[in-house]
Amino acid sequence: MRSLINIQDIEAFVAAAEAGSINRASVRLNLTQPATTRRIQNFEAAFGGDALFDRSVKPAILTALGNHVLEHCRRVLTTVAELEACATRSAGPTGELRVGVAHGLGEMVLTSPLDALRRSFPHVRMQVSANWTTDLIEQVPGGAIDCAIGLITDAHRLPGGVRRLSVGTERIVIVSSSSRASTKPDGSPWRLRDLAEEGWFLNPRGCGCRAALERAFDRHNILIQVAAEIFGEDLQLSLLAQSGGLGLAPYRQLERSPHRAELRALDVADFQLSATVTLVRNLVPSRFDPAIELLARQLKVKLQDSNGT
């Protein structure tokens, strides 16, 4: 007699298939590895013991049957989530909403948007983690976080199974101390080649804005001189004001810096970079949909207010 299938076993199977390992699936499900393994074994038993994973390779991959079953399981979970969402929209969601925030955007998220979420959904607790945008958006499809708030540039490629909600734009500018004019002495804009000998204070590798700047230097066959890798634009702006050099920062962050009087945004003809502040969430409906939608609206208001629009 074949085992009965339950939702928990389906969730464990989908988590392992999408995350690529039992360990990551266990983190996603908030279970121990043995408990996750048992659920997957129970699920396979429902198919008469036919293997859904090829365990002869490391890491294990889905068999042909496993891929076929995965698509059915995703449809089942989507239907269940939609049903739960109908119920929670009237009762209000509860539980822990896991939000990933890109470095440099914490101030925008952890002020009035968080306050509004707490007032509207008192039974939702928001757990916030910080990382680079690229790393955050990769965590959304596997369920490690419920949504990510990042700075998306043209270089970013979003994975399948996610939805993006744009809440505003950020202009990324090259910053120097105020001892340097915003343009060259003849009034023309600077070019990257004019800045080739300068030392740059930049985020460590993994920052999308730094990667865009390095690609711009590469296109002109110029070697960028990195004076120091310093985590966080606020500290970089402080050092630029004191010791000179060059850096990158969102214009909004430059404008609210306590060192604004000692800093200047440069007009650079061959480097323009804008980023979209974007909330990335899973396509599959969840009980947190009303809270995520409110968070997106409040982020848009916050960004408009901080830009003076």
Rosetta silent file (secondary structure, phi, psi, omega in degrees, C-alpha in Angstrom):
SEQUENCE: MRSLINIQDIEAFVAAAEAGSINRASVRLNLTQPATTRRIQNFEAAFGGDALFDRSVKPAILTALGNHVLEHCRRVLTTVAELEACATRSAGPTGELRVGVAHGLGEMVLTSPLDALRRSFPHVRMQVSANWTTDLIEQVPGGAIDCAIGLITDAHRLPGGVRRLSVGTERIVIVSSSSRASTKPDGSPWRLRDLAEEGWFLNPRGCGCRAALERAFDRHNILIQVAAEIFGEDLQLSLLAQSGGLGLAPYRQLERSPHRAELRALDVADFQLSATVTLVRNLVPSRFDPAIELLARQLKVKLQDSNGT
SCORE:     score description
SCORE:     0.000 S_00000001
   1 L     0.000  129.907 -178.119    0.000    0.000    0.000 S_00000001
   2 L   -77.360  149.786  179.881    1.439    3.372   -0.982 S_00000001
   3 L   -69.071  152.162  173.997    1.951    6.148    1.578 S_00000001
   4 L   -76.309  148.275  178.952   -0.398    9.082    1.687 S_00000001
   5 L   -95.493  132.875  174.139    0.964   12.408    0.415 S_00000001
   6 L  -123.756  164.632 -173.937    0.822   15.418    2.709 S_00000001
   7 H   -63.001  -38.903 -178.004    1.659   19.076    2.162 S_00000001
   8 H   -61.281  -39.619  179.134    4.686   19.047    4.497 S_00000001
   9 H   -68.636  -38.505  177.165    6.342   16.275    2.477 S_00000001
  10 H   -61.780  -44.701  179.965    5.622   18.120   -0.770 S_00000001
  11 H   -60.475  -40.495  179.520    7.191   21.283    0.673 S_00000001
  12 H   -65.526  -42.399  178.913   10.304   19.365    1.696 S_00000001
  13 H   -62.830  -47.161 -179.822   10.670   17.813   -1.754 S_00000001
  14 H   -63.713  -41.211  179.756   10.254   21.171   -3.534 S_00000001
  15 H   -61.827  -43.891  179.608   12.651   22.886   -1.128 S_00000001
  16 H   -66.596  -39.480  179.704   15.344   20.267   -1.720 S_00000001
  17 H   -65.685  -41.461 -177.097   14.835   20.375   -5.489 S_00000001
  18 H   -80.081  -37.000 -177.254   15.009   24.177   -5.653 S_00000001
  19 H   -80.924  -24.507  176.620   17.730   24.737   -3.055 S_00000001
  20 L    88.065    0.640  177.166   19.961   21.963   -4.398 S_00000001
  21 L  -161.982  156.102  177.196   20.793   20.373   -1.047 S_00000001
  22 H   -65.978  -37.785 -178.012   19.190   18.963    2.078 S_00000001
  23 H   -60.979  -50.567 -179.194   21.114   21.448    4.205 S_00000001
  24 H   -67.354  -34.755  176.704   19.777   24.536    2.385 S_00000001
  25 H   -64.374  -37.738  179.683   16.287   23.012    2.251 S_00000001
  26 H   -64.380  -40.429  177.666   16.400   22.489    6.028 S_00000001
  27 H   -63.655  -43.222 -179.863   17.293   26.147    6.579 S_00000001
  28 H   -61.882  -38.116 -176.413   14.445   27.201    4.298 S_00000001
  29 H   -91.368   -6.098 -176.476   11.963   24.986    6.164 S_00000001
  30 L    59.005   45.199  178.301   13.388   25.713    9.621 S_00000001
  31 L  -124.954  165.429  170.841   13.834   21.973   10.216 S_00000001
  32 L   -75.816  159.576  177.726   16.734   19.721   11.160 S_00000001
  33 H   -60.995  -44.342  178.301   18.423   17.837    8.320 S_00000001
  34 H   -59.353  -39.495 -179.776   17.173   14.432    9.564 S_00000001
  35 H   -65.315  -40.435  178.093   13.591   15.753    9.693 S_00000001
  36 H   -64.993  -42.156  179.220   13.861   17.101    6.148 S_00000001
  37 H   -61.102  -41.566  179.728   15.350   13.812    4.941 S_00000001
  38 H   -62.923  -40.980 -179.542   12.484   11.840    6.513 S_00000001
  39 H   -64.453  -40.113  179.319    9.888   14.006    4.789 S_00000001
  40 H   -67.517  -40.072  177.938   11.547   13.494    1.413 S_00000001
  41 H   -63.682  -40.756  176.598   11.778    9.740    2.015 S_00000001
  42 H   -60.071  -40.949 -178.626    8.080    9.673    2.952 S_00000001
  43 H   -66.231  -43.088  178.583    7.277   11.527   -0.251 S_00000001
  44 H   -64.996  -32.582  179.193    9.299    9.106   -2.399 S_00000001
  45 H   -63.554  -28.225  178.554    7.571    6.204   -0.680 S_00000001
  46 L   -66.336  -16.653  178.556    4.276    7.511   -2.043 S_00000001
  47 L  -104.696   27.862  176.986    5.632    6.704   -5.520 S_00000001
  48 L    70.316   22.438  179.127    6.333    3.106   -4.646 S_00000001
  49 L    85.268    0.160  177.531    9.930    3.838   -3.761 S_00000001
  50 L   -63.382  132.153 -175.101   10.783    5.180   -7.235 S_00000001
  51 L   -71.491  131.745  173.843   13.699    7.568   -6.850 S_00000001
  52 L   -97.586  -16.469  176.474   12.984   11.241   -7.444 S_00000001
  53 E  -120.930  140.489  171.630   16.647   12.161   -6.901 S_00000001
  54 E   -89.388  103.032 -175.544   19.719   10.653   -8.531 S_00000001
  55 L   -91.710    7.176  176.843   21.958   10.235   -5.494 S_00000001
  56 L   -78.916  -11.907  176.734   24.819    8.681   -7.440 S_00000001
  57 L  -116.251  156.581  179.766   26.093   12.190   -8.153 S_00000001
  58 L  -123.521  123.267   -5.044   27.005   14.928   -5.690 S_00000001
  59 L   -72.348  159.172 -179.278   25.026   17.040   -5.212 S_00000001
  60 L   -61.569  145.998  178.200   22.012   14.882   -6.007 S_00000001
  61 E  -124.239  161.389 -179.833   19.930   15.911   -9.016 S_00000001
  62 E   -69.212  142.513  170.226   16.360   15.200  -10.008 S_00000001
  63 L   -79.582  175.331  177.313   15.566   12.153  -12.079 S_00000001
  64 H   -59.017  -42.355  176.876   13.239   12.426  -15.085 S_00000001
  65 H   -63.835  -41.043 -179.849   10.381   11.375  -12.810 S_00000001
  66 H   -59.802  -42.854  177.791   11.511   13.891  -10.209 S_00000001
  67 H   -62.794  -40.321  179.286   11.365   16.767  -12.709 S_00000001
  68 H   -64.951  -44.303 -179.407    7.879   15.701  -13.773 S_00000001
  69 H   -66.632  -36.703 -177.776    6.686   15.464  -10.160 S_00000001
  70 H   -58.067  -43.978 -179.468    8.271   18.827   -9.279 S_00000001
  71 H   -62.363  -40.430  176.902    6.064   20.713  -11.738 S_00000001
  72 H   -64.737  -41.428 -178.513    2.936   19.104  -10.276 S_00000001
  73 H   -63.972  -39.784  178.952    4.106   19.894   -6.738 S_00000001
  74 H   -61.859  -39.572  178.839    4.671   23.532   -7.581 S_00000001
  75 H   -66.524  -38.913  177.939    1.116   23.801   -8.885 S_00000001
  76 H   -62.163  -47.226 -178.107   -0.213   22.167   -5.709 S_00000001
  77 H   -66.162  -36.136  177.383    1.728   24.569   -3.458 S_00000001
  78 H   -62.960  -44.116  178.999    0.628   27.564   -5.516 S_00000001
  79 H   -63.114  -43.393  178.586   -3.009   26.534   -5.149 S_00000001
  80 H   -63.194  -43.128 -179.620   -2.613   25.995   -1.401 S_00000001
  81 H   -63.398  -39.969  178.113   -0.842   29.368   -1.020 S_00000001
  82 H   -63.636  -39.545  177.917   -3.597   31.135   -2.935 S_00000001
  83 H   -65.474  -43.142  178.034   -6.185   29.533   -0.657 S_00000001
  84 H   -63.958  -38.858 -179.800   -4.223   30.554    2.450 S_00000001
  85 H   -62.172  -37.502  177.407   -3.842   34.090    1.075 S_00000001
  86 H   -60.822  -40.549 -178.699   -7.620   34.369    0.747 S_00000001
  87 H   -71.509  -42.695 -174.992   -7.984   33.456    4.401 S_00000001
  88 H   -74.157  -23.922  177.949   -5.175   35.676    5.695 S_00000001
  89 H   -63.729  -29.667  177.818   -6.357   38.739    3.800 S_00000001
  90 H   -88.209  -35.696 -176.872   -9.412   38.751    6.042 S_00000001
  91 H   -90.752  -22.229 -176.197   -7.705   37.611    9.248 S_00000001
  92 L    92.042  132.634 -177.896   -4.356   39.355    8.739 S_00000001
  93 L   -70.304  154.002  175.737   -1.005   37.554    8.281 S_00000001
  94 L  -134.296  158.675  175.643    1.038   36.343   11.232 S_00000001
  95 E   114.403 -165.673 -174.333    4.576   35.077   11.631 S_00000001
  96 E  -101.833  117.059  177.226    8.081   36.098   10.635 S_00000001
  97 E   -93.834  115.203 -176.385    8.550   38.033    7.394 S_00000001
  98 E   -94.037  117.128 -175.222   12.153   37.588    6.217 S_00000001
  99 E  -120.067  127.684  173.308   13.384   40.619    4.282 S_00000001
 100 E   -98.414  133.139 -177.067   16.785   41.004    2.643 S_00000001
 101 E  -123.930  130.664  178.781   18.044   44.572    2.243 S_00000001
 102 E   -65.499  146.513  176.532   20.932   45.672    0.062 S_00000001
 103 L   -53.877  133.552  178.989   23.828   47.391    1.777 S_00000001
 104 L    96.197  -12.403 -179.063   23.177   51.122    1.897 S_00000001
 105 L  -107.204    0.729 -176.411   19.379   50.844    1.856 S_00000001
 106 H   -58.682  -39.975 -178.871   18.842   49.906    5.501 S_00000001
 107 H   -61.280  -35.660 -177.845   18.072   53.474    6.542 S_00000001
 108 H   -71.235  -35.223 -174.430   15.285   53.666    3.963 S_00000001
 109 H   -85.147  -38.810 -168.347   13.661   50.397    5.061 S_00000001
 110 L   -90.263   21.502  177.384   14.111   50.481    8.816 S_00000001
 111 L  -117.049 -115.565 -175.229   12.379   53.796    9.467 S_00000001
 112 H   -62.140  -36.397  177.154    8.854   54.819    8.416 S_00000001
 113 H   -60.189  -41.566  178.825    8.195   51.753    6.156 S_00000001
 114 H   -67.016  -40.096  177.943    8.874   49.407    9.072 S_00000001
 115 H   -60.826  -41.885  179.825    6.759   51.547   11.405 S_00000001
 116 H   -65.304  -38.736  179.178    3.845   51.436    8.943 S_00000001
 117 H   -65.080  -41.731  179.734    4.133   47.660    8.637 S_00000001
 118 H   -63.304  -40.145 -179.679    4.089   47.239   12.417 S_00000001
 119 H   -67.184  -42.009 -175.203    0.975   49.392   12.770 S_00000001
 120 H   -80.184  -29.978 -176.900   -0.948   47.639    9.995 S_00000001
 121 L  -132.141   75.657 -174.279    0.193   44.071   10.755 S_00000001
 122 L   -64.622  -17.433 -178.177    0.945   43.825   14.482 S_00000001
 123 L   -96.851    6.201  176.422    1.282   40.045   14.333 S_00000001
 124 E  -102.358  127.626  174.502    4.024   40.113   11.671 S_00000001
 125 E  -104.035  130.582 -178.052    7.640   40.203   12.843 S_00000001
 126 E  -101.308  118.307  175.443   10.154   41.430   10.273 S_00000001
 127 E   -99.488  119.841 -173.408   13.557   39.753   10.293 S_00000001
 128 E  -110.365  132.247  173.272   16.017   41.836    8.256 S_00000001
 129 E  -125.590  151.056 -178.022   19.323   40.648    6.784 S_00000001
 130 E  -114.401  144.162  178.384   21.803   42.672    4.724 S_00000001
 131 E  -167.698  178.376  172.561   23.809   41.557    1.703 S_00000001
 132 L   -70.215  151.887 -177.445   24.740   42.548   -1.821 S_00000001
 133 H   -56.030  -45.937 -177.637   21.788   42.853   -4.203 S_00000001
 134 H   -58.041  -44.519 -179.196   22.944   39.941   -6.390 S_00000001
 135 H   -66.617  -37.295 -178.215   23.173   37.586   -3.421 S_00000001
 136 H   -65.946  -47.330 -174.906   19.789   38.668   -2.072 S_00000001
 137 H   -67.507  -23.319  176.521   17.789   38.150   -5.253 S_00000001
 138 H   -74.204  -18.305 -179.822   19.249   34.642   -5.589 S_00000001
 139 H   -84.728  -15.351 -174.551   17.811   33.783   -2.169 S_00000001
 140 L   -70.683  -49.409 -176.625   14.223   34.634   -3.090 S_00000001
 141 L   -60.166  -35.423 -179.052   13.280   31.712   -5.413 S_00000001
 142 L   -79.918   -6.275  176.466   14.533   29.119   -2.933 S_00000001
 143 L    85.281    9.261  177.557   12.565   30.681   -0.083 S_00000001
 144 L   -63.770  -33.606  172.725   15.537   31.628    2.114 S_00000001
 145 L  -132.674  156.931 -177.997   13.958   35.097    2.315 S_00000001
 146 L   -82.189  -31.081  176.115   10.424   36.243    1.509 S_00000001
 147 E  -158.955  159.607  179.675   11.484   39.345   -0.404 S_00000001
 148 E  -128.317  142.523  176.357   14.591   41.358   -1.231 S_00000001
 149 E  -118.584  113.123 -173.562   15.047   45.115   -1.547 S_00000001
 150 E  -139.226  175.920  174.427   17.993   45.975   -3.745 S_00000001
 151 E  -101.249  108.022 -175.560   19.579   48.352   -6.216 S_00000001
 152 E   -98.426  126.052  174.651   19.048   46.813   -9.655 S_00000001
 153 L  -111.276  177.422  179.462   21.187   47.949  -12.592 S_00000001
 154 L   -62.335  -21.023 -177.507   21.186   46.830  -16.229 S_00000001
 155 L   -78.584  -16.631 -177.818   23.872   44.302  -15.326 S_00000001
 156 L   -78.468  140.264  175.116   21.608   42.344  -12.969 S_00000001
 157 L  -119.185  117.054 -178.079   19.824   39.257  -14.241 S_00000001
 158 L   -81.489  139.301  178.215   16.839   38.184  -12.192 S_00000001
 159 L   -71.163  166.226  176.654   16.251   34.439  -11.764 S_00000001
 160 L   -70.084  158.985  175.889   13.039   32.775  -12.845 S_00000001
 161 L    83.560   10.923  179.165   10.112   32.508  -10.488 S_00000001
 162 E  -124.801  160.052  177.177   10.355   36.037   -9.094 S_00000001
 163 E  -122.170  138.096  179.871    8.452   39.260   -9.552 S_00000001
 164 E  -108.773  136.287  177.376   10.027   42.726   -9.390 S_00000001
 165 E  -120.938  107.831 -178.436    8.290   45.813   -8.008 S_00000001
 166 E   -78.755  130.391 -178.129   10.130   49.050   -8.815 S_00000001
 167 E  -114.684   -6.697  178.331    9.755   51.678   -6.106 S_00000001
 168 E   163.157  178.188 -179.299   12.083   54.419   -7.375 S_00000001
 169 E  -121.540  153.509  175.613   15.416   55.268   -8.933 S_00000001
 170 E  -127.538  131.221  173.357   18.806   56.182   -7.544 S_00000001
 171 E   -92.107  125.924  179.330   21.476   58.119   -9.445 S_00000001
 172 E   -96.611  126.274 -174.276   24.948   56.847   -8.623 S_00000001
 173 E  -120.983  154.053  171.211   27.586   59.582   -8.765 S_00000001
 174 E   -84.932  129.521 -173.036   31.353   59.830   -8.626 S_00000001
 175 E  -117.772  140.234  172.264   32.303   61.812   -5.541 S_00000001
 176 E  -133.616  177.539  172.766   35.454   63.757   -4.650 S_00000001
 177 E   -70.771  160.998 -176.886   36.403   66.281   -2.019 S_00000001
 178 L   -70.686   -7.021  176.959   35.176   69.825   -2.627 S_00000001
 179 L   -69.230  -17.871  177.456   38.746   70.896   -3.451 S_00000001
 180 L   -98.811  136.599  178.041   38.151   69.490   -6.942 S_00000001
 181 L   -70.537  153.680 -179.221   35.817   71.356   -9.314 S_00000001
 182 L   -68.740  -23.212  176.173   32.767   69.496  -10.609 S_00000001
 183 L  -128.274  171.821  177.616   34.053   70.070  -14.176 S_00000001
 184 L   -69.596  164.452 -177.522   37.472   70.584  -15.760 S_00000001
 185 L   -54.687  -29.801 -179.727   38.991   74.100  -15.779 S_00000001
 186 L   -84.788    4.186  178.743   37.668   74.742  -19.293 S_00000001
 187 L    88.910   -5.926  179.140   34.131   73.900  -18.131 S_00000001
 188 L   -82.196  156.806 -179.015   33.950   70.560  -19.957 S_00000001
 189 L   -69.671  154.664  173.741   32.995   67.402  -18.067 S_00000001
 190 E   -67.347  160.590  170.506   35.597   65.080  -16.656 S_00000001
 191 L  -127.775  157.139 -177.193   36.339   61.758  -18.333 S_00000001
 192 H   -56.193  -34.703 -179.678   37.442   58.535  -16.722 S_00000001
 193 H   -63.894  -30.839  177.230   40.871   58.888  -18.306 S_00000001
 194 H   -66.918  -21.989 -174.336   41.295   62.200  -16.459 S_00000001
 195 H  -105.695   10.568 -171.623   40.744   60.320  -13.208 S_00000001
 196 L   -64.931  -29.714 -176.801   42.981   57.336  -13.972 S_00000001
 197 L   -89.160   -2.524 -177.133   45.737   58.311  -11.547 S_00000001
 198 L   -81.083  150.879  173.922   43.390   58.920   -8.617 S_00000001
 199 E   -88.042  136.295 -176.821   42.954   56.523   -5.708 S_00000001
 200 E  -108.610  137.680  171.415   39.436   55.145   -5.265 S_00000001
 201 E  -102.356  111.003 -172.314   37.673   54.244   -2.011 S_00000001
 202 E  -131.598  159.547  171.340   35.236   51.499   -2.992 S_00000001
 203 L   -62.961  156.078  173.358   33.108   48.745   -1.514 S_00000001
 204 L   -60.158  163.748  178.591   34.644   45.253   -1.583 S_00000001
 205 L   -58.779  144.138 -172.490   33.977   43.120   -4.649 S_00000001
 206 L   117.244  -20.750  176.358   30.385   41.957   -4.866 S_00000001
 207 L   -77.376  125.762 -177.668   29.034   45.500   -5.024 S_00000001
 208 H   -65.435  -35.034 -179.918   27.160   45.989   -8.314 S_00000001
 209 H   -68.401  -41.246  175.870   28.059   49.688   -8.566 S_00000001
 210 H   -61.217  -42.317 -179.934   31.761   48.947   -8.180 S_00000001
 211 H   -60.854  -39.704  178.903   31.453   46.255  -10.869 S_00000001
 212 H   -64.610  -40.059  178.414   29.831   48.787  -13.241 S_00000001
 213 H   -65.540  -43.472  179.954   32.662   51.269  -12.639 S_00000001
 214 H   -64.008  -37.871  177.364   35.316   48.621  -13.252 S_00000001
 215 H   -65.417  -36.402  178.141   33.629   47.592  -16.503 S_00000001
 216 H   -64.776  -41.882  176.270   33.629   51.238  -17.618 S_00000001
 217 H   -62.928  -41.765 -179.577   37.372   51.465  -16.940 S_00000001
 218 H   -62.405  -38.993  179.998   37.920   48.194  -18.804 S_00000001
 219 H   -61.891  -28.188  179.821   36.042   49.483  -21.860 S_00000001
 220 L   -98.604    8.898 -179.470   38.514   52.358  -22.053 S_00000001
 221 L    54.114   43.541  178.408   41.513   50.098  -21.362 S_00000001
 222 L  -116.060  140.822  178.045   42.301   52.049  -18.202 S_00000001
 223 L   -90.760  123.560  178.644   43.527   50.504  -14.966 S_00000001
 224 L   -80.581  138.103 -179.539   41.546   51.647  -11.931 S_00000001
 225 E  -100.766  101.265  179.672   43.606   52.497   -8.861 S_00000001
 226 E   -87.505  111.198 -179.381   41.808   51.157   -5.775 S_00000001
 227 E   -75.311  -38.010 -179.126   43.282   52.914   -2.754 S_00000001
 228 E  -161.813  144.343  172.073   41.198   50.992   -0.237 S_00000001
 229 E   -97.265  113.904 -174.123   38.254   48.629   -0.031 S_00000001
 230 L  -127.717  126.574 -176.100   35.969   50.079    2.622 S_00000001
 231 L   -79.356  117.740  173.890   32.605   48.642    3.515 S_00000001
 232 L   104.101  127.327 -176.894   29.847   51.249    3.417 S_00000001
 233 H   -67.848  -30.395 -179.016   29.409   54.532    1.589 S_00000001
 234 H   -61.294  -44.894  178.208   29.047   56.617    4.763 S_00000001
 235 H   -67.940  -38.733  178.035   32.585   55.766    5.882 S_00000001
 236 H   -60.479  -44.511 -179.572   33.898   56.244    2.346 S_00000001
 237 H   -63.675  -36.817  177.300   32.384   59.736    2.157 S_00000001
 238 H   -62.215  -44.154 -179.569   33.961   60.630    5.496 S_00000001
 239 H   -68.863  -38.436  178.263   37.400   59.578    4.261 S_00000001
 240 H   -61.826  -41.133  179.982   36.963   61.380    0.943 S_00000001
 241 H   -64.030  -32.725 -175.721   36.115   64.591    2.777 S_00000001
 242 H   -87.431  -38.984 -168.673   39.220   64.269    4.934 S_00000001
 243 H  -123.314    0.092 -178.346   41.865   62.905    2.584 S_00000001
 244 L    82.098 -167.118 -174.112   40.690   63.329   -1.006 S_00000001
 245 L    96.195 -167.358 -177.002   40.457   60.591   -3.614 S_00000001
 246 E  -134.073  155.776  177.064   37.348   59.375   -5.372 S_00000001
 247 E  -155.455  178.941  177.483   34.375   57.204   -4.543 S_00000001
 248 E  -120.990  142.115  176.425   30.881   56.149   -5.624 S_00000001
 249 E  -159.389  148.980  168.802   27.649   56.884   -3.796 S_00000001
 250 E   -60.414  138.545 -176.698   23.920   57.216   -4.430 S_00000001
 251 H   -59.755  -36.467  177.973   23.219   60.923   -4.875 S_00000001
 252 H   -60.232  -39.205 -179.992   20.550   60.767   -2.151 S_00000001
 253 H   -70.966  -37.528  175.233   23.156   59.445    0.284 S_00000001
 254 H   -60.476  -44.758 -175.864   25.631   62.150   -0.704 S_00000001
 255 H   -63.506  -32.545 -178.244   23.024   64.855   -0.121 S_00000001
 256 L   -96.712    5.824 -179.933   22.255   63.711    3.440 S_00000001
 257 L   -68.182  138.890  175.598   25.897   63.095    4.397 S_00000001
 258 L   -64.974  -12.570  179.682   27.129   65.122    7.390 S_00000001
 259 L  -102.160   17.532 -172.944   30.214   65.827    5.257 S_00000001
 260 H   -55.080  -37.505 -177.272   28.212   67.243    2.346 S_00000001
 261 H   -66.013  -23.331 -178.692   29.921   70.649    2.468 S_00000001
 262 H   -98.514    7.609 -175.023   33.326   69.025    1.957 S_00000001
 263 E  -124.179  158.406 -179.974   32.201   66.792   -0.930 S_00000001
 264 E  -146.076  136.897  171.806   31.336   67.279   -4.575 S_00000001
 265 E   -84.463  130.791 -177.661   29.642   65.134   -7.250 S_00000001
 266 L   -91.328  145.649  173.183   31.680   65.175  -10.441 S_00000001
 267 L   -88.839  104.124 -175.948   30.288   65.600  -13.944 S_00000001
 268 E  -115.150  114.446 -170.460   31.844   62.622  -15.768 S_00000001
 269 L   -64.715  -37.242 -172.891   30.901   62.391  -19.453 S_00000001
 270 L  -105.129   23.767  172.128   31.671   58.701  -20.004 S_00000001
 271 L  -147.639  106.290  171.723   30.208   57.274  -16.807 S_00000001
 272 L  -127.508  130.775 -177.723   26.528   57.535  -15.935 S_00000001
 273 E  -138.740  125.759  172.658   24.935   54.961  -13.691 S_00000001
 274 E  -124.457  150.812  179.469   21.421   54.744  -12.376 S_00000001
 275 E  -130.981  147.617  178.016   19.905   51.989  -10.301 S_00000001
 276 E  -100.125  123.282  173.121   16.312   51.064   -9.600 S_00000001
 277 E   -72.462  117.613 -168.644   15.332   50.483   -6.004 S_00000001
 278 E  -131.629  136.241  170.326   13.410   47.248   -6.441 S_00000001
 279 E   -97.928  122.597 -179.702   11.495   44.864   -4.238 S_00000001
 280 E  -109.374  127.388 -178.810   11.902   41.301   -5.516 S_00000001
 281 E  -136.358  164.757  179.910    9.458   38.660   -4.332 S_00000001
 282 E   -71.195  145.026  176.626    8.445   35.139   -5.202 S_00000001
 283 L   -68.373  -27.818 -178.809    5.784   34.640   -7.845 S_00000001
 284 L   -70.703  126.330  179.094    4.078   32.063   -5.650 S_00000001
 285 L   -59.224  149.842  178.152    1.427   33.777   -3.462 S_00000001
 286 L  -140.550  169.446 -179.664    2.060   33.708    0.269 S_00000001
 287 L   -67.593  -16.149 -178.486    0.308   34.693    3.460 S_00000001
 288 L   -90.977    5.387 -176.915    2.591   37.745    3.635 S_00000001
 289 H   -52.523  -46.757 -179.736    1.359   39.267    0.358 S_00000001
 290 H   -61.398  -37.721 -179.896   -0.574   42.125    2.038 S_00000001
 291 H   -69.741  -40.725  179.217    2.449   43.017    4.185 S_00000001
 292 H   -65.771  -39.881  178.596    4.861   42.891    1.228 S_00000001
 293 H   -63.958  -41.096  177.004    2.535   45.065   -0.858 S_00000001
 294 H   -63.847  -42.364  179.770    2.339   47.618    1.968 S_00000001
 295 H   -59.594  -42.784  179.090    6.126   47.578    2.329 S_00000001
 296 H   -62.601  -43.274  179.869    6.542   48.312   -1.395 S_00000001
 297 H   -63.979  -42.371 -178.815    4.107   51.240   -1.218 S_00000001
 298 H   -68.703  -34.456  176.199    5.806   52.706    1.843 S_00000001
 299 H   -63.931  -39.554  179.054    9.250   52.355    0.262 S_00000001
 300 H   -63.644  -42.986  178.066    8.017   54.309   -2.754 S_00000001
 301 H   -63.894  -43.929 -179.203    6.719   57.079   -0.505 S_00000001
 302 H   -60.965  -43.196 -178.091    9.958   57.106    1.510 S_00000001
 303 H   -68.108  -39.110  177.994   12.102   57.363   -1.601 S_00000001
 304 H   -64.493  -41.301 -179.972    9.975   60.158   -3.051 S_00000001
 305 H   -64.982  -42.838 -176.742   10.177   62.100    0.211 S_00000001
 306 H   -71.096  -23.398  176.645   13.950   61.688    0.492 S_00000001
 307 L   -91.305   -2.203  178.019   14.407   62.854   -3.097 S_00000001
 308 L    73.286   26.079 -179.874   12.172   65.846   -2.495 S_00000001
 309 L  -105.816    0.000    0.000    9.615   64.841   -5.154 S_00000001
